[in-house]
Amino acid sequence: MPQQLGIHTVADARRLVEASSLTHIKIGLSDIDGIMRGKLMRRDKFLSALDSGLAFCDVVFGWDSNDQLYDNVRYTGWHTAYPDAHLRIVPESARRLPLERGAGGEEMLLFLAEFVEDAAQICPRRLLHRVIERGRDMGFDAFAALEYEFFVFDETPQSVREKNYRNLKNWTPGNFGYSMLRSTVNSDFYHQLLDMCERMDMSIESLHTETGPGVLEAAIAFDEAGASADKGFLFKTFAKVLAQQNNLMATFMAKWSHDHSGQSGHIHVSLNDRKTGKSAFFEEGAEYSMSATQRAFIAGMQRYLPEFMAMYAQTINSYSRLVPGYWAPLDATWGAENRTTALRLIPGGPKSQRVEVRIGSADANPYIALAAALGSGLYGIEQQLSPSEIVTGNAYDQQFPAELKLPLTLWEAAQRLRTSSAARTVFGDAFVDHYAATREWEENAYRRHVTDWEMARYFEII
């Protein structure tokens, strides 16, 4: 069963820490790219921070995934001298870390944290919770579940660098989706992963091989939307930790090789009516059991998917996955139980009626991607939008109107987000300006490099 620490308040967290033998406590937070940043805090300082918060350098919003400082953002930089921002420890996020123990042998404690005051405007976790609050004000509670595909390699951080990321050895060979053979032969790692996730309250609902050498797909059990994003954030970090402790490496890159399919990060979303506690998406007897609320929600997701694409596909590499024939839709389409469309309506009973966003990649920040999905759907309800005609059959073989076309590069996606009035209404100017600038930085950083493909294609011939 998931580990239940019973922590809901600051007082609960204080009692937990005071009862432990740990001299230091870990805190973790999400940067813009969804990378967990954090530190170990001495016990007495942590207890003080539970009440008053703590200062944390805002450079975590001023650099990229490689710690290179942005030169095109206004929020922080050399012009502000990288001051401290105020951070709040989230008591209910407390977890034991089964992969790490203190000097006395007790499992380490980890708490998530989020930025408050001015920094809250661009903090990914706070972004999502503002969208959740928007839904509550509309009368809805949001629920979500995240699925991740990730490749595992028989490599170490040292060996991949020594090989210059070439000729990497996959954990297992060949294409073998849903393999019982692989999951039994390699059962030690499977069960370590399952046990870790159970104990860290991010239970895996299903785990199986996908088609490709060493690729797995993990579906994390559904929860309230904020808790679900926390679980996705924790899963991506600690799946990699567990792999490296086993002399393996896991990557959530959208596409690590042109020879293999990309890695998706699917998002399942549903709404409940706050007054009744019942599904706001399910309607008995309606076509596909789809309520008017769900139709408007899907319409909003579809309408704003091209504008919000940078929040689902956040890296240069994300767009290497978005090519024909690789299980990644290129248009903002929707269908019922259709895995070729960007949005998949999943009909079911009151507990299972939902919509799946299939366009996102595994490299996305779960807070930002879920905020995009939920925010666009809620905005569709507010505007009483209607979706386009439902797609039947293979969406890859069909033509769609130009307004449904998705951006094909990170730069284009960033421009669509920057100029989106809907994004500014739902997410705020501060976030849109900062986030779009960080994606532009990423594109510019890429353009400064010459790829192996360019060398092989042009060096001799041109």
PDB file of N, CA and C in Angstrom, residues 215-254:
ATOM      1  N   VAL A 215      12.632  -0.163 -23.398  1.00  0.00           N
ATOM      2  CA  VAL A 215      11.680   0.909 -23.105  1.00  0.00           C
ATOM      3  C   VAL A 215      10.538   0.382 -22.245  1.00  0.00           C
ATOM      4  N   LEU A 216      10.156   1.155 -21.231  1.00  0.00           N
ATOM      5  CA  LEU A 216       9.068   0.818 -20.325  1.00  0.00           C
ATOM      6  C   LEU A 216       8.015   1.909 -20.357  1.00  0.00           C
ATOM      7  N   GLU A 217       6.792   1.536 -20.012  1.00  0.00           N
ATOM      8  CA  GLU A 217       5.734   2.515 -19.804  1.00  0.00           C
ATOM      9  C   GLU A 217       5.139   2.302 -18.427  1.00  0.00           C
ATOM     10  N   ALA A 218       5.063   3.379 -17.655  1.00  0.00           N
ATOM     11  CA  ALA A 218       4.494   3.340 -16.309  1.00  0.00           C
ATOM     12  C   ALA A 218       3.284   4.255 -16.259  1.00  0.00           C
ATOM     13  N   ALA A 219       2.167   3.712 -15.806  1.00  0.00           N
ATOM     14  CA  ALA A 219       0.953   4.506 -15.611  1.00  0.00           C
ATOM     15  C   ALA A 219       0.777   4.724 -14.120  1.00  0.00           C
ATOM     16  N   ILE A 220       0.852   5.978 -13.701  1.00  0.00           N
ATOM     17  CA  ILE A 220       0.721   6.323 -12.287  1.00  0.00           C
ATOM     18  C   ILE A 220      -0.758   6.464 -11.954  1.00  0.00           C
ATOM     19  N   ALA A 221      -1.163   5.899 -10.823  1.00  0.00           N
ATOM     20  CA  ALA A 221      -2.570   5.895 -10.440  1.00  0.00           C
ATOM     21  C   ALA A 221      -3.118   7.327 -10.339  1.00  0.00           C
ATOM     22  N   PHE A 222      -4.403   7.499 -10.694  1.00  0.00           N
ATOM     23  CA  PHE A 222      -5.000   8.832 -10.738  1.00  0.00           C
ATOM     24  C   PHE A 222      -5.180   9.400  -9.336  1.00  0.00           C
ATOM     25  N   ASP A 223      -5.268  10.724  -9.286  1.00  0.00           N
ATOM     26  CA  ASP A 223      -5.438  11.423  -8.014  1.00  0.00           C
ATOM     27  C   ASP A 223      -5.961  12.815  -8.317  1.00  0.00           C
ATOM     28  N   GLU A 224      -6.210  13.577  -7.281  1.00  0.00           N
ATOM     29  CA  GLU A 224      -6.499  14.998  -7.447  1.00  0.00           C
ATOM     30  C   GLU A 224      -5.368  15.607  -8.271  1.00  0.00           C
ATOM     31  N   ALA A 225      -5.692  16.572  -9.121  1.00  0.00           N
ATOM     32  CA  ALA A 225      -4.745  17.036 -10.130  1.00  0.00           C
ATOM     33  C   ALA A 225      -3.424  17.521  -9.544  1.00  0.00           C
ATOM     34  N   GLY A 226      -3.474  18.281  -8.460  1.00  0.00           N
ATOM     35  CA  GLY A 226      -2.236  18.774  -7.863  1.00  0.00           C
ATOM     36  C   GLY A 226      -1.363  17.648  -7.347  1.00  0.00           C
ATOM     37  N   ALA A 227      -1.977  16.681  -6.679  1.00  0.00           N
ATOM     38  CA  ALA A 227      -1.232  15.533  -6.168  1.00  0.00           C
ATOM     39  C   ALA A 227      -0.689  14.687  -7.311  1.00  0.00           C
ATOM     40  N   SER A 228      -1.451  14.584  -8.388  1.00  0.00           N
ATOM     41  CA  SER A 228      -1.007  13.802  -9.543  1.00  0.00           C
ATOM     42  C   SER A 228       0.251  14.396 -10.162  1.00  0.00           C
ATOM     43  N   ALA A 229       0.291  15.722 -10.283  1.00  0.00           N
ATOM     44  CA  ALA A 229       1.490  16.368 -10.830  1.00  0.00           C
ATOM     45  C   ALA A 229       2.687  16.164  -9.914  1.00  0.00           C
ATOM     46  N   ASP A 230       2.475  16.260  -8.595  1.00  0.00           N
ATOM     47  CA  ASP A 230       3.559  15.971  -7.651  1.00  0.00           C
ATOM     48  C   ASP A 230       4.107  14.568  -7.886  1.00  0.00           C
ATOM     49  N   LYS A 231       3.213  13.615  -8.089  1.00  0.00           N
ATOM     50  CA  LYS A 231       3.632  12.227  -8.280  1.00  0.00           C
ATOM     51  C   LYS A 231       4.426  12.060  -9.574  1.00  0.00           C
ATOM     52  N   GLY A 232       3.981  12.715 -10.640  1.00  0.00           N
ATOM     53  CA  GLY A 232       4.738  12.649 -11.886  1.00  0.00           C
ATOM     54  C   GLY A 232       6.116  13.256 -11.740  1.00  0.00           C
ATOM     55  N   PHE A 233       6.193  14.378 -11.061  1.00  0.00           N
ATOM     56  CA  PHE A 233       7.460  15.068 -10.816  1.00  0.00           C
ATOM     57  C   PHE A 233       8.407  14.171 -10.011  1.00  0.00           C
ATOM     58  N   LEU A 234       7.908  13.573  -8.956  1.00  0.00           N
ATOM     59  CA  LEU A 234       8.717  12.679  -8.131  1.00  0.00           C
ATOM     60  C   LEU A 234       9.118  11.422  -8.896  1.00  0.00           C
ATOM     61  N   PHE A 235       8.185  10.887  -9.674  1.00  0.00           N
ATOM     62  CA  PHE A 235       8.476   9.650 -10.407  1.00  0.00           C
ATOM     63  C   PHE A 235       9.629   9.840 -11.379  1.00  0.00           C
ATOM     64  N   LYS A 236       9.591  10.909 -12.153  1.00  0.00           N
ATOM     65  CA  LYS A 236      10.636  11.108 -13.149  1.00  0.00           C
ATOM     66  C   LYS A 236      12.012  11.247 -12.499  1.00  0.00           C
ATOM     67  N   THR A 237      12.072  11.907 -11.357  1.00  0.00           N
ATOM     68  CA  THR A 237      13.353  12.060 -10.660  1.00  0.00           C
ATOM     69  C   THR A 237      13.839  10.751 -10.078  1.00  0.00           C
ATOM     70  N   PHE A 238      12.987  10.063  -9.340  1.00  0.00           N
ATOM     71  CA  PHE A 238      13.471   8.925  -8.565  1.00  0.00           C
ATOM     72  C   PHE A 238      13.508   7.622  -9.362  1.00  0.00           C
ATOM     73  N   ALA A 239      12.811   7.565 -10.502  1.00  0.00           N
ATOM     74  CA  ALA A 239      13.038   6.439 -11.414  1.00  0.00           C
ATOM     75  C   ALA A 239      14.464   6.502 -11.940  1.00  0.00           C
ATOM     76  N   LYS A 240      14.947   7.722 -12.226  1.00  0.00           N
ATOM     77  CA  LYS A 240      16.324   7.879 -12.680  1.00  0.00           C
ATOM     78  C   LYS A 240      17.314   7.575 -11.565  1.00  0.00           C
ATOM     79  N   VAL A 241      16.992   7.981 -10.350  1.00  0.00           N
ATOM     80  CA  VAL A 241      17.863   7.668  -9.211  1.00  0.00           C
ATOM     81  C   VAL A 241      17.986   6.154  -9.027  1.00  0.00           C
ATOM     82  N   LEU A 242      16.840   5.469  -9.044  1.00  0.00           N
ATOM     83  CA  LEU A 242      16.853   4.020  -8.861  1.00  0.00           C
ATOM     84  C   LEU A 242      17.657   3.340  -9.958  1.00  0.00           C
ATOM     85  N   ALA A 243      17.472   3.775 -11.201  1.00  0.00           N
ATOM     86  CA  ALA A 243      18.218   3.184 -12.300  1.00  0.00           C
ATOM     87  C   ALA A 243      19.720   3.340 -12.078  1.00  0.00           C
ATOM     88  N   GLN A 244      20.157   4.541 -11.703  1.00  0.00           N
ATOM     89  CA  GLN A 244      21.592   4.745 -11.522  1.00  0.00           C
ATOM     90  C   GLN A 244      22.135   3.971 -10.334  1.00  0.00           C
ATOM     91  N   GLN A 245      21.328   3.773  -9.315  1.00  0.00           N
ATOM     92  CA  GLN A 245      21.775   2.937  -8.199  1.00  0.00           C
ATOM     93  C   GLN A 245      21.944   1.477  -8.618  1.00  0.00           C
ATOM     94  N   ASN A 246      21.325   1.102  -9.731  1.00  0.00           N
ATOM     95  CA  ASN A 246      21.471  -0.243 -10.283  1.00  0.00           C
ATOM     96  C   ASN A 246      22.441  -0.268 -11.467  1.00  0.00           C
ATOM     97  N   ASN A 247      23.275   0.776 -11.589  1.00  0.00           N
ATOM     98  CA  ASN A 247      24.224   0.894 -12.698  1.00  0.00           C
ATOM     99  C   ASN A 247      23.526   0.884 -14.055  1.00  0.00           C
ATOM    100  N   LEU A 248      22.350   1.471 -14.098  1.00  0.00           N
ATOM    101  CA  LEU A 248      21.585   1.673 -15.318  1.00  0.00           C
ATOM    102  C   LEU A 248      21.326   3.164 -15.463  1.00  0.00           C
ATOM    103  N   MET A 249      20.774   3.554 -16.591  1.00  0.00           N
ATOM    104  CA  MET A 249      20.325   4.934 -16.776  1.00  0.00           C
ATOM    105  C   MET A 249      18.956   4.929 -17.436  1.00  0.00           C
ATOM    106  N   ALA A 250      18.090   5.813 -16.965  1.00  0.00           N
ATOM    107  CA  ALA A 250      16.768   6.001 -17.569  1.00  0.00           C
ATOM    108  C   ALA A 250      16.708   7.395 -18.162  1.00  0.00           C
ATOM    109  N   THR A 251      16.135   7.524 -19.344  1.00  0.00           N
ATOM    110  CA  THR A 251      15.957   8.834 -19.954  1.00  0.00           C
ATOM    111  C   THR A 251      14.497   9.056 -20.317  1.00  0.00           C
ATOM    112  N   PHE A 252      14.051  10.279 -20.086  1.00  0.00           N
ATOM    113  CA  PHE A 252      12.709  10.701 -20.467  1.00  0.00           C
ATOM    114  C   PHE A 252      12.752  11.653 -21.654  1.00  0.00           C
ATOM    115  N   MET A 253      13.875  11.638 -22.391  1.00  0.00           N
ATOM    116  CA  MET A 253      13.926  12.412 -23.632  1.00  0.00           C
ATOM    117  C   MET A 253      12.753  12.042 -24.530  1.00  0.00           C
ATOM    118  N   ALA A 254      12.272  13.019 -25.279  1.00  0.00           N
ATOM    119  CA  ALA A 254      11.150  12.732 -26.177  1.00  0.00           C
ATOM    120  C   ALA A 254      11.539  11.735 -27.262  1.00  0.00           C
TER     121      ALA A 254
END
